[in-house]
Amino acid sequence: MKKLLAVLTLVFTCLWSTAFAADFSHLVILHTNDTHGYDRRADGVNGMATVAALKQDFEAKGYDVLLVDAGDAIQDNNLVNFSKGKTAIDFMNAVGYDAMTLGNHEFDYGADVTQERIQQAKFPILSANIIVDATGKSFTPKTHAIVKKGKLQIGIFGLTTPSTITTSNPKSTRGLTFLSKEAMYKAAQKEVDALKAAHCDLIVAIGHLGSEPDAAGDRSNDVLENVKGINVFIDGHDHTAKNLYIGSALLAETGAHLANIGVITYENGKWTEDLHAYGRFNQEDAKVKALVDQAQSDIDRELSTVVGKTTIDLDGSRDPGVRTRETNLGDFISDAYLWQVKKATVLEGVTIDGAIMNGGSIRSSIATGDITQNDMLRVLPYHNYLQYVTMKGSTLLEVLEAATCTTPKAIGAFPQVAGIVYTVDTQKPYEKGDLYPHSTYYAPAVPGTRVTIQSVGGKAFDPDATYNIVVPDYLTSGGDTYYPLTDPSKVTVHDVDYLDVDAVRNYLREELGGTVGESYAGTQGRITVLP
């Protein structure tokens, strides 16, 4: 009899839970992250009008759609930069987002502007781990939100990478504490518990954390391993497409720049990600498209703005030019990089010794006369961020030797420099060592065979000395021949987060008084190519 009662009780419990379990079959979660202002449809970019159309398409098919963003929406592309992110939020309002979290680049225009964007949004912008030191309260007005979709109550909370204090301008985050590791887990668990207490059917975390090894303890993976009750974690920050389970939670991310739109549905008892890559869904909402197109038209006019002038031609030619030898434009840009990072790190007491940029990233010359915004972006179109790397002189020697491996034949890696003086002896052959991983270039068998460094930071070169060298982030990603800058056993990478073009414009205006003059009429004798 007892066994029969136990069986009946189990059957009744199962039937009860089935009858009253939340029905997720009509819910679609659309998500974006790290759009960085790439909001207009273009080759490889879905664009906000396509996000809007996809949302409407699912709704027309009878689905309830939750649309969220995992941060870094308001900065990078000129489409949003010129308005300090206002246009990005305008687009998201028009599309009909339900929630967003703050990324580190939401702070790039200053915390006051961040608050302006939060107030502008018609949807909640959430982060549970940013605390205002003076008050002990959250930086965002809300740390979580409950969104009703059909019969479902969906609880959403946000988290922002603790690295924001260094990956955005430190001035922007003074007076703020970004809870990290155990403190962040505790804050996240508090949000989950509050949402469960409010009888939410689904708990969604939108985090701008990433999964990079160097952020161990502060990653989305770490949160999921230490916080119980999250059903779906939508991530950002590391620009990586993700679709995996950690415990019972789905961890999803689209990559970056709207190359994909995330589409999550509930199938066979589990949440399933189906990334919609560019080209899979090609419709655009007419109203959102018109809004984006008008903003682009305004930007196009803005690009005609004069930012300074030059009294001499600045040589950005390819070959002979920035890929084969020192040029005055290479000197000018490298000087700007060095100046900007020195200025950005002065309060930290860091000595910045030099700067390197690959000549292949200089895409145009600048003729004598006015310099417009358009000129700047034609020269530097890639929106690379500045960083500085700490490394031994021996690693610097390897980097320069590899980057001039084909000299005098043109190579995009050719190092235009500031604060560094070096010589390349092209009569000596480049001796190949091992093939760099994930590269088509070979390490130098014996660094220093062809390249001799005379000085760094105004002092005689020492292979055993430690140097801090400014580079664009393309190089620390292993672009061209620069694989050594990806090796943590050889270098430590520090984010500064000034765009290359912003650094050059700042240098032109603030240091040179708006005019590139006779000091750049010729080259500075930093690079000697023999014979």
Short mmCIF file of C-alpha atoms in Angstrom, two decimals:
data_model
loop_
_atom_site.label_atom_id
_atom_site.label_comp_id
_atom_site.label_asym_id
_atom_site.label_seq_id
_atom_site.Cartn_x
_atom_site.Cartn_y
_atom_site.Cartn_z
CA MET A 1 0.00 0.00 0.00
CA LYS A 2 2.82 2.40 0.90
CA LYS A 3 4.54 1.63 -2.41
CA LEU A 4 1.30 2.30 -4.30
CA LEU A 5 0.85 5.64 -2.53
CA ALA A 6 4.45 6.58 -3.33
CA VAL A 7 3.94 5.76 -7.00
CA LEU A 8 0.66 7.69 -7.14
CA THR A 9 2.29 10.65 -5.41
CA LEU A 10 5.16 10.65 -7.94
CA VAL A 11 2.75 10.42 -10.87
CA PHE A 12 0.60 13.23 -9.46
CA THR A 13 3.70 15.40 -8.89
CA CYS A 14 4.89 14.86 -12.45
CA LEU A 15 1.46 15.61 -13.89
CA TRP A 16 1.20 18.73 -11.71
CA SER A 17 4.61 20.03 -12.72
CA THR A 18 3.88 19.29 -16.38
CA ALA A 19 0.53 21.04 -16.22
CA PHE A 20 1.92 24.12 -14.56
CA ALA A 21 5.43 24.21 -16.08
CA ALA A 22 6.23 27.34 -18.08
CA ASP A 23 5.65 26.94 -21.78
CA PHE A 24 8.69 28.31 -23.63
CA SER A 25 7.69 27.00 -27.06
CA HIS A 26 6.50 30.42 -28.23
CA LEU A 27 9.47 32.39 -26.94
CA VAL A 28 12.40 33.54 -29.08
CA ILE A 29 15.37 35.34 -27.51
CA LEU A 30 17.16 37.60 -29.98
CA HIS A 31 20.49 39.00 -28.84
CA THR A 32 23.35 41.19 -29.98
CA ASN A 33 26.66 42.26 -28.44
CA ASP A 34 29.67 44.41 -29.27
CA THR A 35 27.87 46.06 -32.17
CA HIS A 36 30.27 49.02 -31.76
CA GLY A 37 28.13 51.24 -33.96
CA TYR A 38 28.18 48.87 -36.94
CA ASP A 39 24.46 49.53 -37.20
CA ARG A 40 24.04 50.10 -40.93
CA ARG A 41 23.67 47.07 -43.16
CA ALA A 42 26.80 46.49 -45.24
CA ASP A 43 28.87 43.59 -46.49
CA GLY A 44 29.25 41.28 -43.49
CA VAL A 45 27.15 43.52 -41.22
CA ASN A 46 23.46 42.71 -40.57
CA GLY A 47 22.61 46.18 -39.29
CA MET A 48 19.89 47.37 -36.93
CA ALA A 49 17.19 47.53 -39.61
CA THR A 50 17.70 43.80 -40.16
CA VAL A 51 17.51 43.12 -36.40
CA ALA A 52 14.18 44.97 -36.39
CA ALA A 53 12.88 43.05 -39.40
CA LEU A 54 13.92 39.70 -37.93
CA LYS A 55 12.13 40.56 -34.68
CA GLN A 56 8.99 41.44 -36.62
CA ASP A 57 9.27 38.29 -38.71
CA PHE A 58 9.23 36.07 -35.62
CA GLU A 59 6.36 38.05 -34.12
CA ALA A 60 4.36 37.67 -37.34
CA LYS A 61 4.81 33.91 -37.00
CA GLY A 62 3.25 34.01 -33.55
CA TYR A 63 6.35 34.10 -31.36
CA ASP A 64 6.95 36.31 -28.35
CA VAL A 65 10.35 37.94 -28.81
CA LEU A 66 12.78 39.05 -26.11
CA LEU A 67 15.53 41.28 -27.55
CA VAL A 68 18.61 42.08 -25.45
CA ASP A 69 22.13 43.45 -25.96
CA ALA A 70 25.29 42.52 -24.03
CA GLY A 71 27.11 45.85 -24.26
CA ASP A 72 29.61 47.91 -26.28
CA ALA A 73 26.92 49.42 -28.48
CA ILE A 74 27.72 53.13 -28.42
CA GLN A 75 31.37 53.47 -29.43
CA ASP A 76 33.77 52.71 -32.31
CA ASN A 77 32.16 53.30 -35.70
CA ASN A 78 31.83 56.93 -36.78
CA LEU A 79 28.09 56.35 -37.21
CA VAL A 80 27.79 56.50 -33.41
CA ASN A 81 31.03 58.15 -32.31
CA PHE A 82 30.12 61.64 -33.47
CA SER A 83 27.03 61.72 -31.24
CA LYS A 84 28.83 60.07 -28.30
CA GLY A 85 26.58 57.07 -28.72
CA LYS A 86 23.24 58.91 -28.89
CA THR A 87 22.51 57.62 -32.38
CA ALA A 88 23.17 54.03 -31.25
CA ILE A 89 20.53 54.31 -28.53
CA ASP A 90 18.16 56.03 -31.00
CA PHE A 91 18.47 52.99 -33.27
CA MET A 92 17.96 50.52 -30.41
CA ASN A 93 14.90 52.42 -29.21
CA ALA A 94 13.45 52.25 -32.72
CA VAL A 95 14.14 48.52 -32.99
CA GLY A 96 12.45 47.84 -29.64
CA TYR A 97 15.11 46.36 -27.37
CA ASP A 98 13.93 45.01 -24.00
CA ALA A 99 17.18 45.32 -22.02
CA MET A 100 20.92 45.90 -22.27
CA THR A 101 23.95 45.71 -20.02
CA LEU A 102 26.86 48.15 -19.92
CA GLY A 103 30.06 47.22 -21.71
CA ASN A 104 33.42 48.77 -20.90
CA HIS A 105 33.18 51.02 -23.97
CA GLU A 106 29.92 52.52 -22.72
CA PHE A 107 32.26 54.55 -20.46
CA ASP A 108 34.56 55.87 -23.19
CA TYR A 109 32.92 59.28 -23.35
CA GLY A 110 32.87 59.64 -19.56
CA ALA A 111 30.52 58.41 -16.84
CA ASP A 112 28.26 61.45 -17.25
CA VAL A 113 27.63 60.54 -20.87
CA THR A 114 27.02 56.92 -19.81
CA GLN A 115 24.25 58.17 -17.53
CA GLU A 116 22.83 60.25 -20.38
CA ARG A 117 22.62 57.16 -22.56
CA ILE A 118 20.95 55.21 -19.73
CA GLN A 119 18.32 57.94 -19.37
CA GLN A 120 17.85 58.15 -23.14
CA ALA A 121 17.12 54.45 -23.54
CA LYS A 122 13.46 53.40 -23.57
CA PHE A 123 14.57 50.04 -22.19
CA PRO A 124 16.42 49.27 -18.94
CA ILE A 125 20.22 49.31 -19.04
CA LEU A 126 21.34 47.00 -16.24
CA SER A 127 24.49 46.18 -14.32
CA ALA A 128 24.57 44.57 -10.88
CA ASN A 129 28.30 44.90 -10.15
CA ILE A 130 29.06 48.63 -10.57
CA ILE A 131 28.93 50.53 -7.29
CA VAL A 132 29.21 54.29 -6.74
CA ASP A 133 31.80 54.67 -3.97
CA ALA A 134 30.29 57.86 -2.53
CA THR A 135 26.83 56.35 -2.01
CA GLY A 136 27.32 52.60 -1.98
CA LYS A 137 24.49 52.35 -4.51
CA SER A 138 24.37 50.87 -7.97
CA PHE A 139 25.64 53.02 -10.86
CA THR A 140 22.67 51.95 -12.98
CA PRO A 141 19.17 52.89 -11.78
CA LYS A 142 18.19 49.23 -12.09
CA THR A 143 20.28 46.11 -11.58
CA HIS A 144 17.55 43.80 -12.88
CA ALA A 145 14.25 43.94 -14.71
CA ILE A 146 11.22 41.69 -15.11
CA VAL A 147 9.87 41.60 -18.65
CA LYS A 148 6.55 39.98 -19.50
CA LYS A 149 6.35 38.09 -22.77
CA GLY A 150 3.03 36.36 -23.38
CA LYS A 151 2.30 34.43 -20.19
CA LEU A 152 5.96 34.34 -19.19
CA GLN A 153 7.73 36.50 -16.64
CA ILE A 154 11.40 36.79 -17.62
CA GLY A 155 13.93 38.02 -15.11
CA ILE A 156 16.98 39.78 -16.54
CA PHE A 157 20.09 41.15 -14.85
CA GLY A 158 23.36 42.56 -16.12
CA LEU A 159 27.07 42.31 -15.31
CA THR A 160 29.97 44.43 -16.60
CA THR A 161 33.60 43.38 -16.88
CA PRO A 162 35.69 44.52 -13.91
CA SER A 163 38.47 45.28 -16.40
CA THR A 164 36.52 48.41 -17.35
CA ILE A 165 38.68 50.34 -14.90
CA THR A 166 41.64 49.83 -17.24
CA THR A 167 40.00 49.08 -20.62
CA SER A 168 38.16 52.36 -20.66
CA ASN A 169 39.72 55.71 -19.83
CA PRO A 170 40.47 55.52 -16.07
CA LYS A 171 39.12 59.05 -15.69
CA SER A 172 35.69 57.76 -16.72
CA THR A 173 35.47 55.24 -13.90
CA ARG A 174 36.99 57.12 -10.99
CA GLY A 175 34.71 56.84 -7.99
CA LEU A 176 33.24 53.56 -9.19
CA THR A 177 33.94 50.05 -7.93
CA PHE A 178 33.41 47.13 -10.29
CA LEU A 179 32.71 44.10 -8.13
CA SER A 180 35.02 41.26 -9.09
CA LYS A 181 35.26 37.50 -8.58
CA GLU A 182 33.56 36.38 -5.34
CA ALA A 183 31.98 39.80 -4.79
CA MET A 184 30.57 39.70 -8.32
CA TYR A 185 29.28 36.15 -7.83
CA LYS A 186 27.56 37.24 -4.61
CA ALA A 187 25.95 40.19 -6.38
CA ALA A 188 24.80 37.96 -9.24
CA GLN A 189 23.36 35.36 -6.87
CA LYS A 190 21.44 38.11 -5.09
CA GLU A 191 19.88 39.12 -8.41
CA VAL A 192 18.95 35.54 -9.27
CA ASP A 193 17.39 34.99 -5.84
CA ALA A 194 15.37 38.20 -6.11
CA LEU A 195 14.07 37.26 -9.54
CA LYS A 196 13.14 33.76 -8.39
CA ALA A 197 11.35 35.25 -5.39
CA ALA A 198 9.36 37.33 -7.87
CA HIS A 199 8.25 34.06 -9.52
CA CYS A 200 10.09 34.58 -12.80
CA ASP A 201 9.76 31.68 -15.20
CA LEU A 202 13.18 32.25 -16.79
CA ILE A 203 16.40 33.89 -15.57
CA VAL A 204 18.55 35.56 -18.25
CA ALA A 205 21.93 37.10 -17.47
CA ILE A 206 23.34 39.59 -19.96
CA GLY A 207 27.02 39.99 -19.21
CA HIS A 208 29.80 41.91 -20.84
CA LEU A 209 32.50 39.63 -19.40
CA GLY A 210 33.99 37.36 -22.04
CA SER A 211 35.87 34.11 -21.54
CA GLU A 212 39.50 35.08 -22.07
CA PRO A 213 42.02 33.18 -19.91
CA ASP A 214 43.70 36.36 -18.69
CA ALA A 215 40.40 37.39 -17.06
CA ALA A 216 40.13 34.20 -15.00
CA GLY A 217 37.73 34.72 -12.13
CA ASP A 218 35.83 37.48 -13.90
CA ARG A 219 34.57 35.57 -16.92
CA SER A 220 31.07 34.48 -17.85
CA ASN A 221 32.26 30.90 -17.35
CA ASP A 222 33.28 31.69 -13.78
CA VAL A 223 29.92 33.27 -13.00
CA LEU A 224 28.07 30.22 -14.27
CA GLU A 225 30.26 27.91 -12.22
CA ASN A 226 29.63 29.91 -9.03
CA VAL A 227 26.07 31.22 -9.36
CA LYS A 228 23.05 28.93 -9.28
CA GLY A 229 19.78 29.48 -11.10
CA ILE A 230 20.77 31.18 -14.37
CA ASN A 231 19.06 29.60 -17.37
CA VAL A 232 20.63 31.59 -20.22
CA PHE A 233 23.78 33.72 -20.12
CA ILE A 234 24.22 36.07 -23.06
CA ASP A 235 27.82 37.26 -23.15
CA GLY A 236 29.99 39.88 -24.86
CA HIS A 237 33.37 41.60 -24.64
CA ASP A 238 35.69 39.01 -26.21
CA HIS A 239 34.12 39.19 -29.71
CA THR A 240 33.78 35.41 -29.83
CA ALA A 241 30.84 33.40 -31.11
CA LYS A 242 29.73 31.04 -28.32
CA ASN A 243 27.16 28.27 -28.10
CA LEU A 244 27.77 25.89 -25.21
CA TYR A 245 26.35 24.65 -21.96
CA ILE A 246 28.01 25.20 -18.60
CA GLY A 247 26.10 23.09 -16.15
CA SER A 248 22.42 23.57 -17.00
CA ALA A 249 22.87 27.07 -18.47
CA LEU A 250 23.32 28.02 -22.11
CA LEU A 251 26.24 30.43 -22.70
CA ALA A 252 25.77 32.32 -25.97
CA GLU A 253 27.50 35.17 -27.80
CA THR A 254 27.32 36.43 -31.39
CA GLY A 255 30.90 37.60 -31.98
CA ALA A 256 30.91 41.31 -32.88
CA HIS A 257 29.89 44.07 -35.30
CA LEU A 258 26.50 42.48 -36.07
CA ALA A 259 28.11 39.81 -38.21
CA ASN A 260 25.59 37.50 -36.50
CA ILE A 261 22.24 37.95 -34.80
CA GLY A 262 21.71 35.53 -31.95
CA VAL A 263 18.48 33.51 -32.04
CA ILE A 264 17.71 31.30 -29.05
CA THR A 265 14.70 28.98 -28.89
CA TYR A 266 13.54 26.19 -26.58
CA GLU A 267 13.73 22.83 -28.30
CA ASN A 268 13.57 19.31 -26.90
CA GLY A 269 13.69 20.54 -23.34
CA LYS A 270 16.72 22.82 -23.71
CA TRP A 271 17.68 26.28 -24.89
CA THR A 272 19.31 26.22 -28.31
CA GLU A 273 21.34 28.91 -30.08
CA ASP A 274 21.02 29.42 -33.84
CA LEU A 275 23.28 32.26 -35.00
CA HIS A 276 21.91 34.12 -38.02
CA ALA A 277 24.98 35.13 -39.98
CA TYR A 278 24.96 38.00 -42.46
CA GLY A 279 23.11 36.96 -45.61
CA ARG A 280 20.80 34.43 -43.98
CA PHE A 281 18.00 36.95 -43.38
CA ASN A 282 18.11 39.96 -45.66
CA GLN A 283 15.05 42.06 -44.91
CA GLU A 284 15.26 45.54 -43.39
CA ASP A 285 12.65 47.50 -41.50
CA ALA A 286 11.97 50.65 -43.53
CA LYS A 287 11.61 53.04 -40.58
CA VAL A 288 14.79 51.90 -38.85
CA LYS A 289 16.67 51.90 -42.15
CA ALA A 290 15.60 55.49 -42.81
CA LEU A 291 16.76 56.53 -39.34
CA VAL A 292 20.16 54.88 -39.81
CA ASP A 293 20.59 56.21 -43.34
CA GLN A 294 19.85 59.76 -42.20
CA ALA A 295 22.43 59.46 -39.42
CA GLN A 296 24.98 58.20 -41.95
CA SER A 297 24.22 61.12 -44.23
CA ASP A 298 24.82 63.50 -41.35
CA ILE A 299 28.13 61.78 -40.61
CA ASP A 300 29.20 62.03 -44.22
CA ARG A 301 28.75 65.78 -44.01
CA GLU A 302 30.61 65.80 -40.70
CA LEU A 303 33.60 64.09 -42.30
CA SER A 304 34.22 67.22 -44.35
CA THR A 305 35.08 69.06 -41.13
CA VAL A 306 38.61 70.48 -41.05
CA VAL A 307 40.62 69.26 -38.04
CA GLY A 308 43.93 70.93 -38.87
CA LYS A 309 46.35 71.57 -41.69
CA THR A 310 49.76 70.58 -42.95
CA THR A 311 52.35 72.80 -44.61
CA ILE A 312 54.07 69.82 -46.23
CA ASP A 313 53.00 66.65 -48.01
CA LEU A 314 52.83 63.66 -45.66
CA ASP A 315 53.98 60.50 -47.41
CA GLY A 316 51.75 57.47 -46.96
CA SER A 317 52.68 55.84 -50.26
CA ARG A 318 53.05 52.09 -50.26
CA ASP A 319 56.23 51.16 -52.15
CA PRO A 320 58.58 52.89 -51.96
CA GLY A 321 57.04 54.27 -48.82
CA VAL A 322 55.58 53.14 -45.52
CA ARG A 323 56.15 49.44 -46.29
CA THR A 324 59.82 49.82 -47.18
CA ARG A 325 61.33 52.77 -45.29
CA GLU A 326 60.78 55.56 -42.80
CA THR A 327 58.39 58.27 -44.00
CA ASN A 328 57.34 61.57 -42.49
CA LEU A 329 53.74 60.38 -42.16
CA GLY A 330 54.97 57.26 -40.37
CA ASP A 331 56.96 59.51 -38.01
CA PHE A 332 53.96 61.77 -37.42
CA ILE A 333 51.55 58.95 -36.61
CA SER A 334 54.05 57.07 -34.43
CA ASP A 335 54.79 60.29 -32.54
CA ALA A 336 51.06 60.74 -31.98
CA TYR A 337 50.73 57.21 -30.59
CA LEU A 338 53.66 57.73 -28.24
CA TRP A 339 52.40 61.15 -27.08
CA GLN A 340 48.85 59.94 -26.45
CA VAL A 341 49.82 56.90 -24.39
CA LYS A 342 52.38 58.86 -22.39
CA LYS A 343 49.64 61.35 -21.57
CA ALA A 344 47.12 58.61 -20.73
CA THR A 345 49.50 56.81 -18.35
CA VAL A 346 51.24 59.74 -16.68
CA LEU A 347 49.22 59.36 -13.47
CA GLU A 348 50.19 55.69 -13.27
CA GLY A 349 53.91 56.53 -13.18
CA VAL A 350 54.60 54.30 -16.20
CA THR A 351 57.56 55.12 -18.44
CA ILE A 352 56.61 54.67 -22.09
CA ASP A 353 59.75 54.16 -24.16
CA GLY A 354 58.64 54.00 -27.77
CA ALA A 355 55.96 53.21 -30.31
CA ILE A 356 55.60 50.87 -33.29
CA MET A 357 52.95 50.84 -35.98
CA ASN A 358 52.89 48.61 -39.02
CA GLY A 359 53.26 50.59 -42.23
CA GLY A 360 50.54 48.53 -43.88
CA SER A 361 47.94 50.21 -41.68
CA ILE A 362 48.74 53.57 -43.26
CA ARG A 363 46.44 53.59 -46.26
CA SER A 364 46.86 57.03 -47.82
CA SER A 365 48.98 60.17 -47.99
CA ILE A 366 47.91 63.65 -46.87
CA ALA A 367 48.54 66.53 -49.25
CA THR A 368 49.58 70.04 -48.21
CA GLY A 369 46.60 72.05 -47.03
CA ASP A 370 43.63 71.42 -44.78
CA ILE A 371 43.28 68.06 -43.05
CA THR A 372 39.67 66.87 -42.81
CA GLN A 373 38.07 64.13 -40.79
CA ASN A 374 37.79 62.21 -44.04
CA ASP A 375 41.57 62.52 -44.61
CA MET A 376 42.20 61.10 -41.16
CA LEU A 377 39.93 58.12 -41.75
CA ARG A 378 41.38 57.45 -45.20
CA VAL A 379 44.83 57.24 -43.63
CA LEU A 380 43.71 55.18 -40.63
CA PRO A 381 40.49 53.36 -41.52
CA TYR A 382 40.77 50.35 -39.25
CA HIS A 383 39.79 51.77 -35.85
CA ASN A 384 42.63 50.07 -34.02
CA TYR A 385 42.93 50.70 -30.32
CA LEU A 386 46.24 51.69 -28.77
CA GLN A 387 47.89 49.47 -26.21
CA TYR A 388 51.35 49.25 -24.76
CA VAL A 389 53.34 46.07 -24.29
CA THR A 390 55.96 45.41 -21.66
CA MET A 391 58.77 43.26 -23.00
CA LYS A 392 62.47 42.59 -22.85
CA GLY A 393 64.81 44.18 -25.35
CA SER A 394 65.46 40.72 -26.77
CA THR A 395 61.76 40.39 -27.68
CA LEU A 396 61.75 43.84 -29.23
CA LEU A 397 64.71 42.79 -31.35
CA GLU A 398 62.84 39.66 -32.49
CA VAL A 399 59.79 41.77 -33.36
CA LEU A 400 61.76 44.21 -35.51
CA GLU A 401 63.77 41.45 -37.18
CA ALA A 402 60.60 39.55 -38.12
CA ALA A 403 58.77 42.69 -39.27
CA THR A 404 61.54 43.53 -41.74
CA CYS A 405 62.04 39.96 -42.96
CA THR A 406 61.50 40.88 -46.65
CA THR A 407 63.03 44.37 -46.59
CA PRO A 408 63.86 45.98 -49.04
CA LYS A 409 60.85 44.21 -50.58
CA ALA A 410 57.64 45.83 -49.32
CA ILE A 411 55.94 44.26 -46.32
CA GLY A 412 52.88 45.48 -44.44
CA ALA A 413 54.58 44.73 -41.14
CA PHE A 414 57.34 47.26 -41.76
CA PRO A 415 57.77 49.11 -38.42
CA GLN A 416 57.28 52.86 -38.44
CA VAL A 417 58.54 53.96 -35.03
CA ALA A 418 58.88 56.68 -32.43
CA GLY A 419 61.40 56.61 -29.59
CA ILE A 420 63.30 53.80 -31.33
CA VAL A 421 66.29 53.98 -33.67
CA TYR A 422 67.20 50.87 -35.67
CA THR A 423 69.06 49.69 -38.76
CA VAL A 424 68.27 46.89 -41.23
CA ASP A 425 71.18 45.39 -43.17
CA THR A 426 69.50 44.03 -46.29
CA GLN A 427 72.75 42.51 -47.57
CA LYS A 428 72.32 39.80 -44.96
CA PRO A 429 69.66 37.18 -45.70
CA TYR A 430 66.75 36.65 -43.35
CA GLU A 431 67.37 33.32 -41.66
CA LYS A 432 64.12 31.52 -40.95
CA GLY A 433 63.50 29.75 -37.69
CA ASP A 434 60.23 28.01 -36.83
CA LEU A 435 56.96 28.95 -38.47
CA TYR A 436 54.99 31.16 -36.10
CA PRO A 437 51.77 29.45 -34.94
CA HIS A 438 48.67 30.53 -36.88
CA SER A 439 50.86 32.52 -39.25
CA THR A 440 52.46 32.40 -42.65
CA TYR A 441 55.63 34.08 -41.30
CA TYR A 442 58.72 32.52 -39.80
CA ALA A 443 60.47 33.59 -36.65
CA PRO A 444 64.04 34.82 -37.12
CA ALA A 445 66.51 32.02 -36.42
CA VAL A 446 68.89 34.46 -34.76
CA PRO A 447 67.33 37.85 -33.91
CA GLY A 448 69.84 40.59 -34.55
CA THR A 449 71.31 39.04 -37.67
CA ARG A 450 69.86 41.79 -39.89
CA VAL A 451 68.51 44.32 -37.40
CA THR A 452 70.53 46.41 -34.99
CA ILE A 453 68.77 48.62 -32.48
CA GLN A 454 70.77 51.69 -31.58
CA SER A 455 68.51 53.21 -28.93
CA VAL A 456 65.13 53.00 -27.21
CA GLY A 457 63.63 55.86 -25.26
CA GLY A 458 66.72 57.96 -25.85
CA LYS A 459 69.04 55.42 -24.23
CA ALA A 460 71.40 52.83 -25.68
CA PHE A 461 69.59 49.58 -26.45
CA ASP A 462 69.95 46.75 -23.93
CA PRO A 463 68.54 43.31 -24.82
CA ASP A 464 68.11 42.56 -21.11
CA ALA A 465 66.30 45.80 -20.30
CA THR A 466 62.51 45.99 -19.99
CA TYR A 467 60.68 48.38 -22.31
CA ASN A 468 57.11 49.65 -22.64
CA ILE A 469 56.25 50.05 -26.31
CA VAL A 470 53.02 51.48 -27.75
CA VAL A 471 51.34 49.44 -30.49
CA PRO A 472 47.91 49.24 -32.14
CA ASP A 473 45.88 46.24 -31.03
CA TYR A 474 46.12 44.73 -34.50
CA LEU A 475 49.70 43.85 -33.62
CA THR A 476 48.90 42.31 -30.23
CA SER A 477 46.40 40.13 -32.07
CA GLY A 478 49.30 38.69 -34.06
CA GLY A 479 48.69 40.66 -37.24
CA ASP A 480 51.33 40.54 -39.96
CA THR A 481 54.58 39.17 -38.45
CA TYR A 482 53.80 40.23 -34.87
CA TYR A 483 53.05 36.84 -33.33
CA PRO A 484 55.53 37.41 -30.45
CA LEU A 485 53.18 40.11 -29.13
CA THR A 486 50.55 37.41 -28.53
CA ASP A 487 52.89 35.32 -26.37
CA PRO A 488 52.25 35.97 -22.65
CA SER A 489 55.60 34.44 -21.79
CA LYS A 490 57.27 37.26 -23.73
CA VAL A 491 54.99 40.27 -23.35
CA THR A 492 52.42 41.81 -21.04
CA VAL A 493 49.72 43.74 -22.87
CA HIS A 494 48.12 46.82 -21.30
CA ASP A 495 44.95 48.40 -22.70
CA VAL A 496 44.79 52.14 -23.16
CA ASP A 497 41.70 52.24 -25.39
CA TYR A 498 42.34 55.33 -27.45
CA LEU A 499 41.47 54.84 -31.08
CA ASP A 500 44.44 55.36 -33.38
CA VAL A 501 42.73 58.14 -35.33
CA ASP A 502 41.69 59.91 -32.11
CA ALA A 503 45.27 59.85 -30.88
CA VAL A 504 46.50 61.44 -34.12
CA ARG A 505 43.79 64.10 -34.06
CA ASN A 506 44.50 64.88 -30.39
CA TYR A 507 48.23 65.15 -31.09
CA LEU A 508 47.62 67.45 -34.05
CA ARG A 509 45.35 69.77 -32.10
CA GLU A 510 46.85 69.76 -28.62
CA GLU A 511 50.56 69.25 -29.19
CA LEU A 512 51.11 70.76 -32.65
CA GLY A 513 48.57 73.56 -32.35
CA GLY A 514 46.61 72.32 -35.35
CA THR A 515 49.44 72.43 -37.90
CA VAL A 516 51.88 69.80 -39.12
CA GLY A 517 54.87 71.99 -39.89
CA GLU A 518 58.48 71.96 -41.00
CA SER A 519 59.60 69.61 -38.22
CA TYR A 520 58.05 66.86 -40.36
CA ALA A 521 59.37 68.15 -43.68
CA GLY A 522 61.79 65.23 -43.79
CA THR A 523 62.27 62.00 -41.89
CA GLN A 524 63.81 61.92 -38.42
CA GLY A 525 66.65 59.42 -38.93
CA ARG A 526 64.94 56.70 -36.93
CA ILE A 527 65.27 53.93 -39.50
CA THR A 528 68.27 53.14 -41.67
CA VAL A 529 67.93 50.57 -44.43
CA LEU A 530 71.31 49.36 -45.76
CA PRO A 531 72.57 49.59 -48.39
#
